[in-house]
CSV table of C-alpha atoms and ligand atoms in Angstrom, one decimal:
chain,number,residue,atom,x,y,z
A,19,MET,CA,150.1,154.9,70.5
A,20,ILE,CA,149.0,152.0,68.3
A,21,LEU,CA,147.8,148.7,69.7
A,22,ILE,CA,148.3,146.0,67.1
A,23,LEU,CA,145.9,143.2,67.8
A,24,THR,CA,146.5,139.4,67.3
A,25,PRO,CA,145.7,138.3,63.8
A,26,ASP,CA,142.0,137.7,63.3
A,27,ALA,CA,141.0,139.2,66.7
A,28,HIS,CA,137.2,139.1,66.3
A,29,PRO,CA,135.1,142.1,67.3
A,30,ASP,CA,132.5,139.8,68.8
A,31,SER,CA,134.9,137.9,71.0
A,32,PRO,CA,134.7,138.5,74.8
A,33,ASP,CA,138.4,139.4,74.9
A,34,TYR,CA,137.9,142.1,72.2
A,35,GLN,CA,134.9,143.5,74.0
A,36,GLN,CA,136.9,143.6,77.3
A,37,LEU,CA,139.7,145.5,75.6
A,38,LEU,CA,137.3,148.1,74.1
A,39,ALA,CA,135.6,148.5,77.5
A,40,HIS,CA,139.0,149.0,79.2
A,41,LEU,CA,140.0,151.6,76.6
A,42,ALA,CA,136.7,153.4,76.8
A,43,ASN,CA,137.3,153.9,80.6
A,44,MET,CA,140.7,155.5,80.2
A,45,PRO,CA,140.3,159.2,80.9
A,46,GLY,CA,141.4,161.6,78.2
A,47,ILE,CA,142.1,158.9,75.7
A,48,SER,CA,140.0,158.3,72.6
A,49,THR,CA,140.3,155.4,70.1
A,50,ARG,CA,140.1,154.8,66.4
A,51,VAL,CA,139.9,151.3,65.1
A,52,HIS,CA,141.4,150.4,61.7
A,53,THR,CA,141.0,147.0,60.1
A,54,GLU,CA,142.8,145.9,57.0
A,55,ALA,CA,141.4,142.7,55.3
A,56,GLY,CA,144.3,140.9,53.8
A,57,ILE,CA,144.3,137.8,51.6
A,58,GLU,CA,145.2,135.5,54.6
A,59,GLN,CA,144.1,137.4,57.6
A,60,THR,CA,142.5,140.6,58.9
A,61,LEU,CA,144.8,143.0,60.7
A,62,THR,CA,143.3,145.2,63.4
A,63,GLU,CA,145.0,148.3,64.8
A,64,ILE,CA,143.6,150.5,67.5
A,65,TYR,CA,145.0,154.1,67.6
A,66,LEU,CA,144.9,155.7,71.0
A,67,ILE,CA,144.7,159.5,70.8
A,68,GLY,CA,145.4,161.8,73.8
A,69,ASN,CA,148.1,161.8,76.4
A,70,THR,CA,149.4,158.4,75.7
A,71,MET,CA,152.9,159.2,77.0
A,72,ALA,CA,151.6,158.5,80.5
A,73,LEU,CA,150.6,154.9,79.6
A,74,PRO,CA,153.2,152.3,80.4
A,75,LEU,CA,154.0,150.1,77.4
A,76,GLU,CA,154.0,146.9,79.5
A,77,ASP,CA,150.5,147.6,80.8
A,78,MET,CA,149.1,148.1,77.3
A,79,GLN,CA,151.0,145.1,76.1
A,80,SER,CA,149.2,142.8,78.6
A,81,LEU,CA,145.7,143.8,77.6
A,82,PRO,CA,143.6,141.1,75.9
A,83,CYS,CA,144.0,140.7,72.1
A,84,VAL,CA,147.0,142.9,72.0
A,85,GLU,CA,150.0,141.5,70.2
A,86,ARG,CA,152.2,144.5,70.0
A,87,VAL,CA,152.3,148.1,71.1
A,88,VAL,CA,154.0,150.9,69.0
A,89,ARG,CA,154.6,154.3,70.5
A,90,VAL,CA,154.0,156.9,67.8
A,91,SER,CA,157.1,159.0,67.8
A,92,GLU,CA,156.8,160.8,64.5
A,93,GLU,CA,154.2,163.1,63.1
A,94,TYR,CA,152.8,160.8,60.4
A,95,ARG,CA,150.8,158.5,62.7
A,96,VAL,CA,149.5,156.0,60.3
A,97,LEU,CA,151.9,156.1,57.4
A,98,GLY,CA,155.1,157.0,59.4
A,99,ARG,CA,157.8,154.6,60.5
A,100,HIS,CA,157.9,154.5,64.2
A,101,LYS,CA,160.5,153.0,66.6
A,102,GLY,CA,160.1,149.3,66.9
A,103,ASP,CA,157.5,149.4,64.2
A,104,ASP,CA,157.7,146.4,61.9
A,105,ARG,CA,154.3,146.8,60.3
A,106,PRO,CA,154.3,146.0,56.5
A,107,THR,CA,155.6,148.4,54.0
A,108,HIS,CA,153.5,147.0,51.2
A,109,PHE,CA,149.9,146.4,50.0
A,110,ASP,CA,148.3,144.3,47.4
A,111,TYR,CA,145.9,145.5,44.8
A,112,ASN,CA,144.3,143.5,41.9
A,113,GLY,CA,147.1,140.9,42.1
A,114,VAL,CA,149.9,143.4,42.1
A,115,ARG,CA,152.1,144.1,45.2
A,116,PHE,CA,153.2,147.6,45.9
A,117,GLY,CA,155.9,148.0,48.5
A,118,GLN,CA,159.1,149.6,49.5
A,119,ASP,CA,160.9,146.7,47.9
A,120,THR,CA,159.0,146.3,44.7
A,121,LEU,CA,159.3,148.1,41.4
A,122,HIS,CA,156.6,148.8,38.8
A,123,VAL,CA,156.6,150.9,35.7
A,124,PHE,CA,153.5,152.8,34.8
A,125,ALA,CA,154.2,153.9,31.2
A,126,GLY,CA,151.3,155.3,29.3
A,127,LEU,CA,149.4,158.3,27.9
A,128,CYS,CA,149.4,161.5,29.8
A,129,ALA,CA,145.9,162.0,28.4
A,130,VAL,CA,143.7,159.6,26.6
A,131,ASP,CA,142.9,160.9,23.1
A,132,THR,CA,141.8,158.1,20.8
A,133,PRO,CA,140.9,154.5,21.3
A,134,GLU,CA,143.6,153.6,18.6
A,135,HIS,CA,146.4,155.3,20.6
A,136,VAL,CA,145.2,153.7,23.8
A,137,GLU,CA,145.2,150.3,22.1
A,138,MET,CA,148.7,150.8,20.6
A,139,MET,CA,150.0,151.8,24.0
A,140,MET,CA,148.5,148.8,25.8
A,141,GLN,CA,149.6,146.4,23.2
A,142,ALA,CA,153.2,147.6,23.4
A,143,LEU,CA,153.1,147.3,27.2
A,144,ARG,CA,151.7,143.7,27.0
A,145,ASP,CA,154.4,142.9,24.4
A,146,HIS,CA,157.0,144.0,26.9
A,147,GLY,CA,155.6,142.2,29.9
A,148,GLN,CA,154.1,145.2,31.6
A,149,VAL,CA,150.9,145.0,33.7
A,150,CYS,CA,150.5,148.7,34.7
A,151,THR,CA,149.9,151.9,32.8
A,152,ARG,CA,148.9,155.5,33.2
A,153,MET,CA,145.9,156.9,31.3
A,154,GLY,CA,144.6,160.4,32.1
A,155,ALA,CA,140.9,161.0,31.6
A,156,TYR,CA,140.5,164.1,33.8
A,157,LYS,CA,143.2,166.6,33.1
A,158,PRO,CA,143.8,169.7,35.3
A,159,ARG,CA,145.1,172.4,32.8
A,160,THR,CA,146.6,175.8,33.3
A,161,SER,CA,144.3,177.3,30.6
A,162,PRO,CA,140.5,176.9,30.8
A,163,TYR,CA,140.6,176.7,27.0
A,164,ALA,CA,143.0,173.8,26.8
A,165,PHE,CA,141.8,170.2,26.4
A,166,GLN,CA,140.5,169.0,29.7
A,167,GLY,CA,140.4,165.2,29.1
A,168,HIS,CA,137.6,163.1,27.7
A,169,GLY,CA,136.4,162.4,31.2
A,170,LYS,CA,134.0,159.5,31.8
A,171,ALA,CA,133.2,159.1,28.1
A,172,CYS,CA,136.5,157.3,27.5
A,173,LEU,CA,136.5,155.1,30.6
A,174,PRO,CA,134.6,152.1,29.1
A,175,TYR,CA,137.0,151.7,26.1
A,176,VAL,CA,140.1,152.3,28.3
A,177,PHE,CA,139.0,149.6,30.7
A,178,ASP,CA,138.0,147.1,28.0
A,179,LEU,CA,141.3,147.6,26.2
A,180,ALA,CA,143.2,147.2,29.5
A,181,GLY,CA,141.4,143.9,30.1
A,182,LYS,CA,142.2,142.8,26.5
A,183,TYR,CA,146.0,143.4,27.0
A,184,GLY,CA,146.2,142.1,30.6
A,185,ILE,CA,146.8,145.5,32.2
A,186,LYS,CA,146.0,145.1,35.9
A,187,VAL,CA,146.4,148.7,37.3
A,188,ILE,CA,145.9,152.0,35.6
A,189,ALA,CA,147.0,155.2,37.3
A,190,MET,CA,144.4,157.8,36.6
A,191,GLU,CA,144.2,161.3,38.0
A,192,ILE,CA,141.0,162.5,39.5
A,193,THR,CA,140.3,166.1,40.4
A,194,HIS,CA,136.8,165.8,41.9
A,195,GLU,CA,135.0,163.3,44.1
A,196,SER,CA,132.5,162.6,41.3
A,197,HIS,CA,135.3,161.1,39.2
A,198,VAL,CA,135.7,158.3,41.8
A,199,ASP,CA,132.0,157.4,41.3
A,200,GLU,CA,132.4,157.6,37.5
A,201,ILE,CA,135.4,155.3,37.6
A,202,ARG,CA,133.6,152.8,39.9
A,203,GLU,CA,130.5,152.9,37.6
A,204,ALA,CA,132.5,152.4,34.4
A,205,LEU,CA,134.4,149.5,36.0
A,206,ASN,CA,131.1,147.9,37.0
A,207,GLN,CA,129.7,148.4,33.6
A,208,THR,CA,132.6,146.8,31.9
A,209,GLY,CA,132.9,143.9,34.3
A,210,SER,CA,136.0,145.2,36.1
A,211,PRO,CA,138.5,144.0,33.5
A,212,THR,CA,141.3,146.0,35.2
A,213,GLY,CA,142.0,148.1,38.3
A,214,VAL,CA,142.6,151.8,38.9
A,215,MET,CA,145.0,153.6,41.2
A,216,LEU,CA,143.6,157.0,41.8
A,217,GLN,CA,146.1,159.8,41.3
A,218,ILE,CA,146.0,163.1,43.3
A,219,GLY,CA,147.9,165.5,41.1
A,220,THR,CA,150.4,168.1,42.4
A,221,ARG,CA,147.8,170.9,42.1
A,222,ASN,CA,145.5,169.0,44.5
A,223,THR,CA,148.0,167.8,47.1
A,224,GLN,CA,146.5,170.1,49.7
A,225,ASN,CA,142.9,169.9,48.6
A,226,PHE,CA,142.0,168.5,52.0
A,227,GLU,CA,138.3,167.9,51.3
A,228,LEU,CA,139.2,165.8,48.2
A,229,LEU,CA,141.8,163.9,50.2
A,230,LYS,CA,139.3,163.1,52.9
A,231,ILE,CA,136.8,161.8,50.4
A,232,VAL,CA,139.4,159.7,48.6
A,233,GLY,CA,140.8,158.5,51.9
A,234,ARG,CA,137.3,157.3,53.0
A,235,GLN,CA,137.0,154.8,50.1
A,236,GLN,CA,139.0,151.7,50.1
A,237,ASP,CA,138.2,150.3,46.7
A,238,PHE,CA,141.1,152.0,45.1
A,239,PRO,CA,144.7,152.6,46.1
A,240,VAL,CA,146.0,156.2,45.8
A,241,LEU,CA,149.0,157.7,44.3
A,242,ILE,CA,149.5,161.2,45.8
A,243,LYS,CA,152.0,163.5,44.1
A,244,ARG,CA,154.2,165.9,46.1
A,245,GLY,CA,152.9,169.4,46.0
A,246,PHE,CA,155.0,171.5,43.6
A,247,GLY,CA,155.6,174.4,45.9
A,248,ILE,CA,155.3,173.1,49.4
A,249,THR,CA,157.7,171.4,51.8
A,250,LEU,CA,158.1,167.6,51.8
A,251,ASP,CA,156.7,167.6,55.3
A,252,GLU,CA,153.5,169.3,54.1
A,253,SER,CA,153.2,166.8,51.3
A,254,LEU,CA,153.7,163.8,53.6
A,255,ASN,CA,151.0,165.3,55.9
A,256,ALA,CA,148.7,165.4,52.8
A,257,ALA,CA,149.3,161.7,52.3
A,258,GLU,CA,148.5,161.2,56.0
A,259,TYR,CA,145.1,162.7,55.4
A,260,LEU,CA,144.3,159.8,53.1
A,261,ALA,CA,145.4,157.3,55.7
A,262,SER,CA,143.8,159.0,58.6
A,263,GLU,CA,140.5,158.6,56.9
A,264,GLY,CA,141.0,154.8,56.5
A,265,ASN,CA,142.8,154.3,53.2
A,266,ARG,CA,146.4,153.3,53.7
A,267,LYS,CA,147.1,151.9,50.3
A,268,VAL,CA,149.0,155.0,49.4
A,269,VAL,CA,152.0,155.6,47.1
A,270,PHE,CA,153.9,158.8,47.4
A,271,GLY,CA,155.0,160.4,44.1
A,272,LEU,CA,157.9,162.7,43.5
A,273,ARG,CA,157.5,164.9,40.4
A,274,GLY,CA,159.9,167.8,40.8
A,275,MET,CA,159.5,171.2,42.3
A,276,LYS,CA,158.4,174.3,40.5
A,277,THR,CA,161.2,176.9,40.4
A,278,ASN,CA,163.1,178.6,37.6
A,279,MET,CA,166.2,177.3,39.3
A,280,ALA,CA,165.2,174.1,37.5
A,281,ASP,CA,165.6,175.6,34.0
A,282,PRO,CA,166.0,174.1,31.4
A,283,HIS,CA,164.0,171.3,33.1
A,284,ARG,CA,160.3,171.8,33.7
A,285,ASN,CA,160.7,171.2,37.4
A,286,PHE,CA,163.6,170.8,39.7
A,287,VAL,CA,164.2,167.0,40.0
A,288,ASP,CA,163.8,165.9,43.6
A,289,PHE,CA,164.6,162.2,43.4
A,290,ALA,CA,167.2,162.5,46.1
A,291,HIS,CA,164.2,162.5,48.4
A,292,VAL,CA,163.3,158.8,47.4
A,293,PRO,CA,165.3,157.4,50.4
A,294,VAL,CA,164.1,160.2,52.7
A,295,VAL,CA,160.4,159.3,52.1
A,296,LYS,CA,161.2,155.6,52.6
A,297,ARG,CA,162.9,156.4,55.9
A,298,LEU,CA,160.2,158.7,57.2
A,299,THR,CA,157.2,156.6,56.1
A,300,ARG,CA,156.2,153.1,55.1
A,301,MET,CA,154.9,154.3,51.7
A,302,PRO,CA,156.2,152.9,48.4
A,303,VAL,CA,157.8,155.8,46.5
A,304,CYS,CA,157.0,156.7,42.9
A,305,ILE,CA,159.0,159.0,40.6
A,306,ASP,CA,157.7,160.9,37.6
A,307,PRO,CA,160.6,161.7,35.3
A,308,SER,CA,158.3,163.1,32.6
A,309,HIS,CA,156.7,165.9,34.5
A,310,SER,CA,160.1,166.6,36.2
A,311,VAL,CA,162.1,167.0,33.0
A,312,GLY,CA,159.3,168.0,30.7
A,313,ALA,CA,161.2,167.6,27.4
A,314,ARG,CA,162.9,165.0,25.2
A,315,THR,CA,166.3,166.7,25.6
A,316,CYS,CA,169.3,164.4,25.2
A,317,SER,CA,172.8,164.6,26.7
A,318,PRO,CA,176.0,164.0,24.6
A,319,ASP,CA,176.1,160.4,25.8
A,320,GLY,CA,173.0,159.8,23.8
A,321,ILE,CA,170.8,159.2,26.9
A,322,LEU,CA,167.6,161.3,27.2
A,323,ASP,CA,167.4,163.5,30.3
A,324,ILE,CA,164.1,161.6,31.2
A,325,MET,CA,166.1,158.3,31.2
A,326,HIS,CA,168.9,159.8,33.2
A,327,VAL,CA,166.7,161.1,36.0
A,328,THR,CA,164.7,157.8,36.0
A,329,ALA,CA,167.9,155.9,36.6
A,330,GLN,CA,168.8,158.4,39.4
A,331,GLY,CA,165.5,157.6,41.1
A,332,ILE,CA,165.7,153.9,40.6
A,333,ILE,CA,169.3,153.7,41.9
A,334,ALA,CA,168.1,155.4,45.0
A,335,GLY,CA,165.4,152.8,45.6
A,336,ALA,CA,162.3,154.1,43.9
A,337,ASN,CA,159.4,151.6,43.7
A,338,MET,CA,157.3,153.0,40.9
A,339,VAL,CA,157.9,155.0,37.7
A,340,LEU,CA,155.1,157.0,36.2
A,341,VAL,CA,156.1,158.0,32.7
A,342,ASP,CA,154.5,159.6,29.6
A,343,PHE,CA,154.7,157.6,26.3
A,344,HIS,CA,152.7,158.3,23.1
A,345,PRO,CA,152.5,156.4,19.8
A,346,VAL,CA,152.5,159.7,17.9
A,347,PRO,CA,153.6,162.5,20.3
A,348,GLY,CA,153.0,165.1,17.6
A,349,LYS,CA,149.3,164.2,17.9
A,350,ALA,CA,149.1,164.1,21.7
A,351,LEU,CA,146.6,166.5,23.2
A,352,VAL,CA,148.6,167.0,26.4
A,353,ASP,CA,152.4,167.0,27.0
A,354,GLY,CA,153.4,165.6,23.6
A,355,PRO,CA,156.9,167.2,23.9
A,356,GLN,CA,157.8,165.1,26.9
A,357,ALA,CA,156.4,161.8,25.7
A,358,LEU,CA,158.7,158.9,24.9
A,359,LEU,CA,158.1,156.9,21.8
A,360,LEU,CA,156.8,153.3,21.7
A,361,ARG,CA,160.1,152.2,20.1
A,362,GLU,CA,161.9,153.6,23.1
A,363,LEU,CA,160.0,151.4,25.5
A,364,PRO,CA,162.4,148.4,25.5
A,365,GLN,CA,165.4,150.7,25.9
A,366,PHE,CA,163.6,152.5,28.8
A,367,LEU,CA,162.8,149.2,30.5
A,368,GLU,CA,166.3,147.8,30.1
A,369,ASP,CA,167.8,151.0,31.4
A,370,ILE,CA,165.6,150.6,34.5
A,371,ARG,CA,166.6,147.0,34.9
A,372,ILE,CA,170.3,148.1,34.9
A,373,ALA,CA,169.7,150.8,37.5
A,374,ARG,CA,167.5,148.5,39.7
A,375,GLU,CA,170.2,145.8,39.6
A,376,ALA,CA,172.8,148.5,40.7
A,377,TYR,CA,170.4,149.6,43.5
A,378,LEU,CA,170.0,146.0,44.8
A,379,GLN,CA,173.8,145.5,44.7
A,380,ARG,CA,174.3,148.8,46.7
A,381,ALA,CA,171.7,147.7,49.3
A,382,ALA,CA,173.4,144.3,49.6
A,383,LEU,CA,176.8,146.0,50.0
A,384,ALA,CA,175.4,148.3,52.7
A,385,GLY,CA,174.0,145.2,54.4
A,386,ARG,CA,177.4,143.5,54.5
A,387,TYR,CA,179.1,146.6,55.9
A,388,ARG,CA,176.4,146.9,58.6
A,389,GLN,CA,176.9,143.2,59.6
A,390,ASP,CA,180.6,143.7,59.8
A,391,GLN,CA,180.2,146.7,62.1
A,392,GLU,CA,177.8,144.7,64.4
A,393,LYS,CA,180.3,141.9,64.8
B,973,PEP,C1,150.2,163.9,35.4
B,973,PEP,O1,150.8,163.0,36.0
B,973,PEP,O2,149.5,163.8,34.3
B,973,PEP,C2,150.2,165.3,36.0
B,973,PEP,C3,149.4,166.3,35.7
B,973,PEP,O3,151.2,165.3,37.0
B,973,PEP,P1,151.4,166.5,38.1
B,973,PEP,O4,150.2,166.5,39.0
B,973,PEP,O5,152.6,166.0,38.8
B,973,PEP,O6,151.6,167.8,37.4
B,974,MN,MN1,151.3,165.2,31.7
């Protein structure tokens, strides 16, 4: 059960103290307080853990400072959508809003290689009105002999260039807790010219100790990718690990499932799960068409498979697109064969705009039919 307190309920106020004292006296019930400092107000939620089925809603509703009570009916306590639950489905980070009704494109380098390529990428993004990108510094690779990313050495120039071109959020995978400190340090060193969304890659979706550590910090939002060989439920529970530790600025990423049934694609595209994740949880949903398809193959209509699956995700309501681009894919150190070209960026963005418009029209149509049925 979640008690949602009145906005700005102050921990020092007598009412708040009285509430905590009351809860502390309830046998078999423990509590966990979560506060979320927003731009306008601070939101406080108290999670009651234990046999809450026995607690009458009305009694809890009448406690001091309590604005609303939500009975947790689903498994994902913090991130799930519960009955009568109208808590927000968005968060703000570095001036950008991420929600179940927004859409952002994170086009960029799979792996940072040279400052020149980073700058060409960022300049192209700025020229096309983009404020987000992806830039890998820490790369988990199948072979220990493959390029592992430049690590912390590249962070200062990546952040400086992001600032120069007005990039506000960079999605960057981390594979170890020390990477979070390195990113924080490099941001401090460069005067925080940009922001970072930490990415948990598909190989680490169930690295629970990493999830707990990343969940305990609230400086950076987190993009968690679906595990490539586990169920959706298992991946959503992994996301819940982040939130249960305190960080609920979480985006859920679909990137395809590993199975040879996907051939000739690199992974089996799972973007039909976009609306499923939006229904089960309050997380914005990201799609990664590059790691799903894995190649620049093109269908007879002249549209690349990567663009086709992107449109499929967007028309189903996706909120974020993580996609590999490279100024010179032949020189990319990781995933060159799936990178889109800078000259394809305007086509990619326009294609997304068309699919998004179609999605909005579909949602409006569904809304009109629902209204008719309710009459
Ligand atoms: C990536 O986005 O660079 C990546 C490695 O993705 P995934 O974890 O989905 O394989
Ligand atoms: Mn990649």
